[in-house]
XYZ file of C-alpha atoms in Angstrom:
689
model
C 73.053 137.584 243.479
C 75.313 134.955 241.831
C 73.439 132.241 239.976
C 74.133 128.493 240.072
C 77.615 127.478 238.925
C 77.786 126.154 235.371
C 80.814 124.801 233.525
C 81.091 126.424 230.086
C 84.455 125.120 228.855
C 87.022 122.324 229.295
C 90.580 122.674 227.998
C 92.290 119.270 227.935
C 95.708 121.028 227.828
C 96.712 118.550 225.165
C 100.191 119.912 224.488
C 101.177 120.065 228.168
C 99.726 116.648 229.067
C 100.881 114.759 225.972
C 104.476 115.845 226.553
C 104.390 114.495 230.137
C 102.672 111.280 229.025
C 104.948 110.575 226.011
C 101.968 110.757 223.640
C 102.814 113.883 221.633
C 103.611 111.864 218.482
C 100.034 110.585 218.037
C 98.318 112.141 215.014
C 95.066 112.534 216.920
C 93.294 115.716 218.060
C 92.053 114.232 221.362
C 93.954 114.044 224.635
C 95.909 110.777 225.034
C 97.248 109.896 228.489
C 98.903 106.920 230.135
C 97.456 105.299 233.223
C 99.010 105.739 236.659
C 100.016 109.332 235.854
C 98.129 112.565 236.598
C 96.902 114.912 233.884
C 95.581 118.479 234.081
C 92.298 119.980 232.912
C 91.482 123.682 232.778
C 87.797 124.331 233.524
C 85.979 127.594 232.776
C 82.754 128.480 234.643
C 79.859 130.924 234.310
C 81.004 132.863 237.394
C 83.798 133.015 239.919
C 84.285 129.897 242.049
C 83.325 129.893 245.725
C 84.629 127.515 248.369
C 81.260 125.791 248.760
C 80.839 125.114 245.007
C 80.806 121.411 244.229
C 82.614 120.236 241.093
C 82.362 116.613 240.004
C 84.301 115.130 237.087
C 82.253 112.336 235.516
C 84.022 109.685 233.423
C 82.397 106.884 231.495
C 83.736 104.150 229.224
C 81.858 101.633 227.100
C 78.260 101.386 225.956
C 76.567 100.676 229.264
C 78.706 102.279 231.993
C 78.027 101.299 235.612
C 79.634 102.246 238.877
C 79.661 98.572 239.909
C 81.992 97.636 237.020
C 84.245 100.686 237.335
C 83.093 102.020 233.967
C 81.201 104.997 235.437
C 83.163 107.266 237.774
C 82.044 110.410 239.634
C 85.099 112.187 241.046
C 84.426 114.927 243.602
C 87.189 117.428 242.825
C 86.432 119.533 245.929
C 86.821 116.613 248.347
C 89.536 114.879 246.302
C 88.480 111.451 247.533
C 89.362 108.290 245.598
C 86.786 106.333 243.608
C 88.151 103.001 242.342
C 91.578 104.610 242.969
C 90.797 107.420 240.511
C 91.046 110.901 241.969
C 90.333 114.497 240.886
C 91.687 117.450 242.882
C 91.524 121.200 242.367
C 95.124 122.366 242.167
C 94.555 126.060 241.416
C 91.676 128.551 241.073
C 91.767 131.883 239.289
C 88.511 133.818 238.998
C 86.189 131.881 236.700
C 88.803 129.202 235.950
C 90.372 126.333 237.827
C 92.992 123.649 237.178
C 92.029 120.100 238.097
C 94.476 117.190 238.281
C 92.927 113.828 237.406
C 94.946 110.755 238.421
C 94.153 107.235 237.200
C 95.306 104.025 238.870
C 98.171 102.048 237.277
C 95.692 99.295 236.382
C 92.978 101.538 234.920
C 90.833 100.233 232.068
C 92.528 101.032 228.757
C 90.273 102.668 226.189
C 88.318 105.746 225.139
C 86.673 107.696 227.970
C 83.996 110.393 227.835
C 84.248 113.326 230.247
C 81.545 115.638 231.622
C 81.511 118.190 234.440
C 78.709 118.249 237.036
C 78.066 121.358 239.121
C 75.004 120.901 241.319
C 72.123 119.965 238.998
C 73.995 121.170 235.877
C 75.973 118.775 233.679
C 78.291 120.155 231.002
C 79.630 117.943 228.252
C 82.264 119.560 226.041
C 81.873 119.304 222.282
C 84.998 117.110 222.090
C 84.539 115.159 225.281
C 86.610 112.032 224.615
C 90.117 111.208 225.777
C 92.177 107.993 225.620
C 93.889 106.082 228.432
C 96.769 103.771 227.432
C 99.152 101.360 229.161
C 102.132 103.062 230.812
C 105.583 101.447 230.519
C 107.036 104.482 232.380
C 104.996 103.723 235.542
C 106.561 101.213 237.960
C 103.152 100.096 239.233
C 101.870 99.294 235.699
C 102.185 95.619 234.737
C 103.848 96.659 231.458
C 106.517 98.776 233.204
C 109.792 98.567 231.295
C 112.966 99.903 232.907
C 115.362 101.827 230.674
C 114.759 104.900 228.521
C 116.506 103.382 225.493
C 114.315 100.265 225.682
C 111.101 102.296 225.970
C 112.230 104.510 223.080
C 112.701 101.399 220.927
C 109.822 99.143 221.947
C 107.095 101.764 222.540
C 108.012 104.974 220.702
C 109.970 103.853 217.628
C 107.578 103.899 214.669
C 110.033 102.382 212.179
C 112.121 99.248 212.320
C 113.378 96.158 210.616
C 111.998 92.624 210.283
C 114.479 89.841 209.526
C 113.772 87.421 206.681
C 115.729 85.058 204.395
C 117.262 81.773 205.491
C 119.605 80.507 208.214
C 122.714 81.201 206.146
C 121.386 84.356 204.486
C 119.619 86.542 207.092
C 118.387 89.824 205.609
C 116.753 92.854 207.217
C 113.538 94.087 205.622
C 112.617 97.698 206.574
C 109.148 98.094 208.076
C 107.207 101.192 209.095
C 105.189 100.386 212.218
C 103.437 103.788 212.127
C 101.657 103.425 215.470
C 101.152 107.213 215.706
C 99.644 107.688 212.242
C 96.118 108.986 211.657
C 93.304 106.527 212.536
C 95.683 103.850 213.896
C 94.752 104.486 217.555
C 91.046 104.569 216.659
C 91.493 101.293 214.781
C 93.018 99.755 217.935
C 90.003 100.987 219.957
C 87.706 99.445 217.330
C 89.586 96.137 217.701
C 89.199 96.290 221.500
C 85.448 96.700 221.053
C 85.372 93.943 218.446
C 87.205 91.606 220.847
C 84.177 91.639 223.183
C 86.526 91.627 226.166
C 84.516 93.018 229.087
C 85.424 96.626 229.822
C 86.696 95.908 233.322
C 89.082 93.249 231.920
C 90.581 95.704 229.420
C 93.182 96.576 232.018
C 95.015 93.263 231.657
C 97.794 93.149 229.026
C 97.764 89.326 229.043
C 94.127 89.226 227.891
C 94.570 92.084 225.421
C 97.739 90.611 223.855
C 96.029 87.238 223.342
C 92.947 88.860 221.880
C 94.941 91.080 219.491
C 96.878 88.016 218.252
C 93.474 86.677 217.152
C 92.110 89.922 215.708
C 95.103 90.803 213.531
C 94.278 87.713 211.432
C 90.885 87.340 209.780
C 90.293 83.635 210.350
C 87.619 83.623 213.035
C 86.422 87.147 213.577
C 86.678 89.188 210.344
C 89.916 90.595 211.739
C 92.471 92.850 210.062
C 94.420 90.702 207.584
C 93.660 87.715 205.396
C 96.596 85.289 205.181
C 97.451 83.988 201.715
C 100.386 81.720 200.814
C 99.067 80.661 197.391
C 101.411 82.817 195.329
C 98.344 84.381 193.650
C 97.188 87.764 194.923
C 94.543 89.048 192.509
C 91.852 90.923 194.443
C 94.257 92.313 196.989
C 97.783 93.514 197.727
C 100.675 91.052 197.529
C 102.209 90.530 201.005
C 105.540 91.583 199.470
C 104.138 94.983 198.435
C 103.419 96.303 201.942
C 106.020 98.661 203.419
C 104.363 99.140 206.790
C 101.371 98.593 209.070
C 99.599 101.958 208.946
C 98.066 101.615 205.428
C 96.671 98.203 206.433
C 95.109 99.421 209.698
C 93.827 102.633 208.060
C 92.165 100.662 205.257
C 90.643 98.219 207.752
C 89.286 101.012 209.968
C 87.890 102.990 207.048
C 86.079 100.055 205.385
C 85.520 97.787 208.432
C 86.465 94.910 206.137
C 89.386 92.478 206.174
C 92.419 93.607 204.141
C 93.947 91.257 201.534
C 96.736 89.849 201.923
C 99.317 89.047 204.611
C 102.075 86.568 205.402
C 103.974 86.111 208.659
C 106.138 89.254 208.600
C 103.073 91.373 207.743
C 101.032 89.853 210.604
C 103.964 90.468 212.956
C 104.504 94.046 211.777
C 100.827 94.883 212.294
C 100.736 93.241 215.747
C 103.851 95.200 216.826
C 102.032 98.368 215.726
C 98.855 97.529 217.670
C 100.790 96.658 220.843
C 102.994 99.782 220.729
C 99.995 101.960 219.927
C 98.187 100.690 223.065
C 101.353 101.248 225.128
C 102.526 97.630 225.499
C 106.259 97.303 224.677
C 106.601 94.975 221.703
C 109.011 93.752 219.036
C 108.996 91.542 215.951
C 111.096 88.366 216.296
C 112.291 86.124 213.435
C 113.082 82.425 213.883
C 115.076 80.751 211.110
C 114.384 77.117 210.195
C 111.119 77.385 212.125
C 109.200 74.164 212.742
C 105.448 73.894 212.261
C 104.744 70.722 214.231
C 101.122 69.674 213.666
C 101.283 66.454 215.703
C 102.793 67.711 218.966
C 105.587 65.165 218.843
C 108.509 67.585 218.480
C 109.326 66.110 215.083
C 109.012 67.498 211.598
C 108.773 64.571 209.183
C 109.826 65.235 205.583
C 109.008 62.502 203.065
C 111.031 62.105 199.853
C 110.256 59.814 196.931
C 112.784 57.747 195.013
C 113.653 60.785 192.865
C 114.495 62.794 196.044
C 111.385 64.950 195.480
C 109.457 66.111 198.515
C 106.055 64.339 198.720
C 103.706 67.216 199.519
C 100.638 65.125 200.390
C 102.508 63.142 203.078
C 104.435 66.081 204.539
C 101.905 67.660 206.923
C 104.583 69.182 209.155
C 106.737 71.895 207.646
C 109.898 73.868 208.222
C 109.587 77.511 207.270
C 112.842 79.135 206.144
C 111.879 81.845 208.585
C 108.851 82.664 210.682
C 108.177 86.024 212.328
C 106.176 86.334 215.531
C 106.135 88.959 218.301
C 107.144 89.482 221.854
C 105.262 91.747 224.262
C 106.678 92.868 227.623
C 104.542 92.400 230.732
C 104.295 90.903 234.180
C 102.517 87.556 234.516
C 100.712 87.649 237.891
C 98.609 84.720 236.607
C 101.712 82.455 236.617
C 104.242 81.269 239.218
C 107.180 83.613 239.870
C 109.928 83.890 237.290
C 107.901 84.278 234.088
C 107.621 88.072 233.783
C 109.232 89.907 230.877
C 109.055 89.005 227.196
C 106.032 86.938 226.148
C 105.759 85.346 222.687
C 102.552 86.178 220.780
C 101.780 85.310 217.162
C 99.034 86.588 214.858
C 99.908 84.328 211.908
C 97.078 81.763 211.697
C 98.928 78.424 211.965
C 97.122 76.276 214.548
C 93.952 76.855 216.554
C 94.184 77.537 220.277
C 91.001 77.210 222.359
C 89.075 76.922 219.089
C 90.371 80.032 217.316
C 93.540 81.166 215.571
C 95.441 82.924 218.346
C 98.798 82.284 219.982
C 100.277 83.436 223.285
C 101.210 85.209 225.378
C 103.736 82.554 226.291
C 106.712 83.402 228.546
C 109.997 83.151 226.652
C 111.639 81.882 229.862
C 109.124 79.007 229.912
C 110.211 78.023 226.386
C 113.859 78.069 227.419
C 113.234 75.902 230.486
C 110.823 73.517 228.733
C 107.965 74.480 231.098
C 105.425 73.917 228.339
C 102.449 73.417 230.676
C 102.267 77.189 231.146
C 99.695 79.238 229.221
C 99.389 80.102 226.468
C 100.470 77.825 223.564
C 103.937 77.146 224.975
C 104.035 73.637 223.440
C 103.616 75.014 219.930
C 106.255 77.743 220.396
C 108.672 75.269 222.028
C 108.404 73.017 218.958
C 109.040 75.969 216.617
C 112.532 76.361 218.071
C 113.345 72.808 219.269
C 111.804 70.122 217.038
C 113.907 67.491 215.284
C 113.921 67.199 211.483
C 113.467 63.655 210.174
C 113.909 62.650 206.526
C 112.102 59.559 205.238
C 112.558 57.745 201.930
C 109.256 56.371 200.602
C 109.497 53.465 198.155
C 106.867 51.369 196.460
C 107.861 47.768 197.160
C 105.533 45.165 195.598
C 102.608 47.568 195.703
C 103.190 48.605 199.327
C 104.689 51.857 200.562
C 107.908 51.253 202.486
C 109.274 54.013 204.760
C 113.023 54.142 205.434
C 114.345 56.637 207.940
C 117.214 58.445 206.244
C 118.365 60.892 208.867
C 117.358 62.704 212.030
C 118.735 66.206 212.647
C 118.583 67.534 216.187
C 120.379 70.838 215.624
C 118.863 72.457 212.534
C 115.607 73.949 213.893
C 115.408 77.310 215.667
C 118.511 79.115 214.420
C 119.605 82.779 214.440
C 116.515 84.014 216.326
C 116.664 87.724 215.514
C 115.216 91.109 216.383
C 116.251 94.708 215.776
C 118.757 95.944 218.352
C 117.820 98.760 220.734
C 118.638 102.184 219.325
C 120.455 101.026 216.202
C 119.706 99.477 212.818
C 121.537 96.225 213.517
C 120.432 92.665 214.213
C 120.420 91.305 217.747
C 120.643 87.523 218.056
C 118.356 86.387 220.896
C 118.586 82.609 220.313
C 119.969 82.097 223.827
C 116.835 83.693 225.296
C 114.817 80.820 223.778
C 117.159 77.859 224.271
C 120.314 76.815 226.055
C 123.392 76.037 223.926
C 122.899 72.858 221.867
C 123.970 69.669 223.722
C 124.507 71.482 227.034
C 123.156 69.697 230.140
C 120.657 72.557 230.586
C 119.367 72.085 227.032
C 118.853 68.330 227.507
C 117.072 68.999 230.805
C 114.765 71.569 229.165
C 113.858 69.088 226.410
C 113.213 66.327 228.975
C 110.996 68.718 230.969
C 109.020 69.637 227.844
C 108.598 65.998 226.836
C 107.126 65.111 230.209
C 104.194 67.466 229.449
C 103.492 66.500 225.825
C 100.585 64.217 224.979
C 102.123 62.270 222.157
C 103.538 58.775 222.597
C 105.866 59.285 219.655
C 108.431 61.553 221.243
C 111.655 60.544 219.541
C 113.299 63.814 220.551
C 112.862 62.837 224.185
C 114.668 59.546 223.948
C 118.201 59.532 225.255
C 119.742 58.393 222.011
C 122.892 56.270 222.072
C 125.658 57.883 220.043
C 125.046 56.882 216.438
C 127.571 54.439 215.091
C 129.869 55.894 212.467
C 128.949 54.972 208.925
C 130.893 52.068 207.514
C 131.062 53.984 204.284
C 132.591 57.263 205.415
C 131.009 59.474 202.751
C 129.798 63.084 202.884
C 127.435 64.896 200.541
C 127.762 68.540 199.612
C 127.783 71.138 196.863
C 130.282 73.350 195.057
C 129.331 76.574 193.333
C 127.551 79.868 193.981
C 124.800 79.638 196.600
C 123.352 83.028 195.653
C 121.904 83.305 192.155
C 121.302 86.285 189.860
C 117.929 85.767 188.135
C 118.563 85.122 184.440
C 121.818 83.253 185.020
C 121.967 79.460 184.728
C 122.193 77.362 187.880
C 125.672 75.857 187.576
C 126.704 73.585 190.446
C 128.477 70.380 191.295
C 126.982 67.886 193.701
C 129.952 66.500 195.605
C 130.496 63.087 197.198
C 133.509 63.202 199.530
C 135.196 59.867 200.159
C 137.801 60.793 202.736
C 138.579 57.221 203.743
C 139.105 56.348 200.055
C 136.844 53.298 200.469
C 135.544 51.379 197.456
C 131.764 51.770 197.394
C 128.974 51.617 194.856
C 126.661 54.591 195.463
C 123.193 55.003 193.928
C 122.706 58.768 194.006
C 119.523 60.681 193.306
C 119.076 64.436 193.545
C 116.153 66.743 192.947
C 116.219 70.498 192.516
C 112.907 72.212 193.414
C 111.659 75.776 193.784
C 109.935 76.482 197.087
C 108.266 79.362 198.894
C 109.621 80.422 202.295
C 107.129 78.124 204.072
C 108.501 75.076 202.215
C 105.691 74.821 199.650
C 107.015 73.237 196.429
C 106.209 75.392 193.378
C 108.166 73.467 190.687
C 110.654 70.656 190.119
C 113.536 71.942 188.005
C 115.834 68.943 187.536
C 116.504 65.383 188.638
C 119.713 63.407 188.759
C 119.936 59.625 188.991
C 123.419 58.203 188.813
C 125.472 55.309 190.135
C 129.041 56.228 191.077
C 132.030 54.091 192.018
C 134.199 55.653 194.724
C 137.256 53.392 194.458
C 140.460 55.421 194.263
C 138.572 58.758 194.383
C 138.459 61.140 197.346
C 136.028 63.562 195.653
C 133.379 62.813 193.032
C 131.649 65.728 191.289
C 128.294 65.392 189.549
C 127.370 68.488 187.527
C 123.941 70.101 187.897
C 123.136 72.561 185.107
C 119.755 74.280 184.830
C 118.976 76.796 182.104
C 117.484 80.098 183.321
C 114.236 79.713 181.354
C 113.506 76.547 183.371
C 113.150 78.476 186.644
C 112.235 81.951 185.334
C 108.808 80.740 184.183
C 108.056 79.628 187.775
C 109.297 82.957 189.174
C 106.905 84.688 186.757
C 103.937 82.443 187.593
C 104.204 82.891 191.372
C 103.905 86.267 193.117
C 106.127 85.188 196.027
C 109.862 85.363 196.554
C 111.159 81.851 195.870
C 114.312 79.905 196.653
C 115.888 76.721 195.323
C 116.125 73.561 197.457
C 118.257 70.566 196.460
C 117.644 67.224 198.159
C 120.232 64.483 197.673
C 119.894 60.811 198.642
C 122.843 58.406 198.433
C 122.326 54.652 198.956
C 125.494 52.563 199.457
C 124.895 49.093 198.058
C 127.573 47.234 200.028
C 126.408 48.441 203.468
C 122.743 49.277 202.733
C 123.420 52.661 204.393
C 121.532 55.745 203.269
C 122.678 59.376 203.391
C 120.701 62.546 202.706
C 121.513 66.228 202.438
C 119.376 69.325 201.879
C 120.925 72.445 200.332
C 119.450 75.929 199.804
C 120.158 78.512 197.101
C 118.823 82.070 197.312
C 118.445 84.805 194.697
C 120.133 88.204 194.789
C 118.964 91.339 193.022
C 120.260 94.673 191.733
C 119.934 97.480 194.307
C 117.257 100.153 194.501
C 118.710 103.560 195.489
C 117.194 106.602 197.192
C 118.534 110.069 196.355
C 117.591 112.844 198.792
C 119.295 115.381 201.075
C 120.570 114.271 204.493
C 118.685 117.084 206.234
C 115.557 119.149 205.557
C 113.439 121.737 207.390
C 109.952 121.202 208.762
C 107.157 122.361 206.402
C 109.673 122.980 203.580
C 109.544 120.833 200.427
C 112.412 118.597 199.377
C 112.840 116.172 196.466
C 113.264 112.450 196.869
C 114.204 110.240 193.901
C 114.144 106.434 193.610
C 116.648 105.064 191.085
C 116.923 101.522 189.742
C 119.176 100.036 187.054
C 118.326 96.576 185.730
C 121.757 94.915 185.672
C 120.202 91.483 185.050
C 120.237 89.708 181.687
C 116.428 89.487 181.614
C 113.744 92.175 181.319
C 111.721 92.971 184.437
C 108.049 93.250 183.538
C 105.214 95.081 185.282
C 107.518 96.867 187.744
C 105.723 98.482 190.662
C 107.481 100.776 193.108
C 105.883 101.083 196.565
C 107.106 103.984 198.732
C 106.173 105.244 202.194
C 107.544 108.029 204.380
C 106.105 108.400 207.878
C 105.581 112.090 208.528
C 105.868 112.888 204.786
C 103.366 110.877 202.758
C 101.192 107.782 202.916
C 102.107 104.670 200.956
C 102.102 105.334 197.218
C 102.575 102.975 194.272
C 104.266 104.001 191.002
C 103.766 101.851 187.917
C 107.134 101.684 186.132
C 106.073 99.276 183.359
C 108.801 97.048 181.879
C 112.510 97.666 182.463
C 114.816 96.109 179.848
C 118.323 94.808 180.690
C 120.628 97.790 181.203
C 117.748 100.299 181.470
C 117.314 102.769 184.351
C 114.193 104.314 185.830
C 114.028 107.314 188.149
C 110.873 108.254 190.078
C 110.627 111.525 191.981
C 108.366 112.593 194.799
C 108.057 115.953 196.572
C 108.063 115.587 200.361
C 106.857 118.071 202.982
C 107.954 117.031 206.478
C 105.369 117.539 209.232
C 107.510 116.553 212.242
C 111.089 117.129 213.379
C 113.553 114.347 214.179
C 115.189 111.496 212.282
C 112.698 110.152 209.729
C 112.842 107.208 207.353
C 111.689 106.634 203.794
C 111.106 103.019 202.733
C 110.808 101.802 199.134
C 110.078 98.389 197.674
C 110.212 97.183 194.063
C 108.280 94.172 192.756
C 108.031 92.844 189.196
C 106.712 89.745 187.460
C 110.176 88.154 187.610
C 111.709 89.610 190.780
C 110.046 90.446 194.107
C 110.992 92.208 197.306
C 113.869 94.562 196.403
C 113.831 96.968 199.385
C 115.730 100.036 200.523
C 115.454 102.553 203.345
C 117.058 105.945 203.858
C 117.190 108.272 206.857
C 116.773 112.042 206.830
C 117.038 114.510 209.729
C 114.228 117.080 209.878
C 115.069 120.271 211.770
C 112.831 123.065 213.051
């Protein structure tokens, strides 16, 4: 007589299921599926199955699973009835084995589930009983559904990419390895979900998860992943400029359960893109150039200059970052009125608190464009980042009192060249028009008026309909002649130019200050000052030379572990008319290239050589050179100490690579030294079977 039925084995059919669920790239031994899609299990029993045998698939998620919260599910595979829209059905039986198809709803809880099989009084739990359920951008019923194979390939499956940095007139792509499929990254994301303390039955909502992850990727409130540091001093951690990708950061965090030092905006954004893509939410890193950090919610960034044209740091609480990188995540917004689905801005860089902690978004990009800044979350802050006005003030000490003169208000300098990597190619896509209408268009003015009607401040200069400014009586223009990109070690050799096109006769008191700043506008050193009175009579162009010896700025480059740039502020006061002009100019550094030498193709599991070659073509030695390299699918991030490299010298570092996966793969390298930071290169290689 046959005994009671007992399950003795569960095969999760990982290869078959992961191919159907687009999860075969994950470096994880467990089954990973996407919600809203069926997956197969092969069950083995102690005897042949009979029609009356009851088979129940039990699923649990979280520490205290309950049927009432949908975290404990008992699915009768014989009856095939739905429980919380989950279903298990027997699709095939063969002697002591059967195939069961388990289907989850398109809004299933995302996380790590435990599976057991109940047959009568017997419960069998396999040795490896866990599987993961992720968001599903391929499923039309999922709130993160994204139409288009190319878009899903880019925003969900691409594990490498590019983050744009630099300045408005010098946009540069910085390679970044997202590495969402690397070892321990998915488990780190599960750890973050648990750390978020979001209730299990809410972990189905991408809006809640995106907001929570924007908080957890920074360390400010919750011992999250990354500690932000803009001090220029990075002892006790890794310089933000040394990271080549997200995986080493998330792996280190998961291994030690301690915050990783250090990050800046592009690092926070890279890591948040990784977390979102890993969980199955389409995501991309977005760079905004001349990005406003408006602390007063008045849509103005006030910059205060002293009588030497130097920026007064203690008065300037607002700032304009040369660039700022945040994220967008793709999802429906059923919590909002119609029309706000699609890309949502989220930001893990800790800038301002939202609801008491450092988190930002998700905020619909369409709401920013239309000025609908009452919509959650943090739309006022993001609107200001791309729309604020820049106001220059001259601060003078007059008879012991500080006098503030408004020099200039710029309405068109903030929020330029908003950039992201294009779909399917290594080129920049400009998405500025997704955030704002063309400058001065009726739609743009309407959007600004709409935004102003929801802001609390009474000091909303940007919202005033300004009368056209009267032309200056003294028709003068300020500018600069000379190279705007500098080779470290060369002198700064420029002319400040006063153009006098109307050939008027004016007496101009001109001051100029040349300062070194970080990308967030923090002044690191004053390099030179000019104070001169010029007479314009009979002259259409007046040139005032600005010469700075290299040793003047090199010592600052050596003292600060950030990439710096040079800002020149000029103030011209015309005595006859009492008019004041100001201009701000930016100079950036350029560096010798780092090269990668390797074959264009290689075979899986066969070694190939990769060499990194650098020649110091500068006139100064580069001290304490460190080469950081990473190749997803080849090797984890490694650092090579190259010591000092004298002018004209070459170094060559070699690494042996063994590819583990087929397809087009990327190697990223970055070189930092005491003098020069952030020289990057990437190279593609095709791995065949």
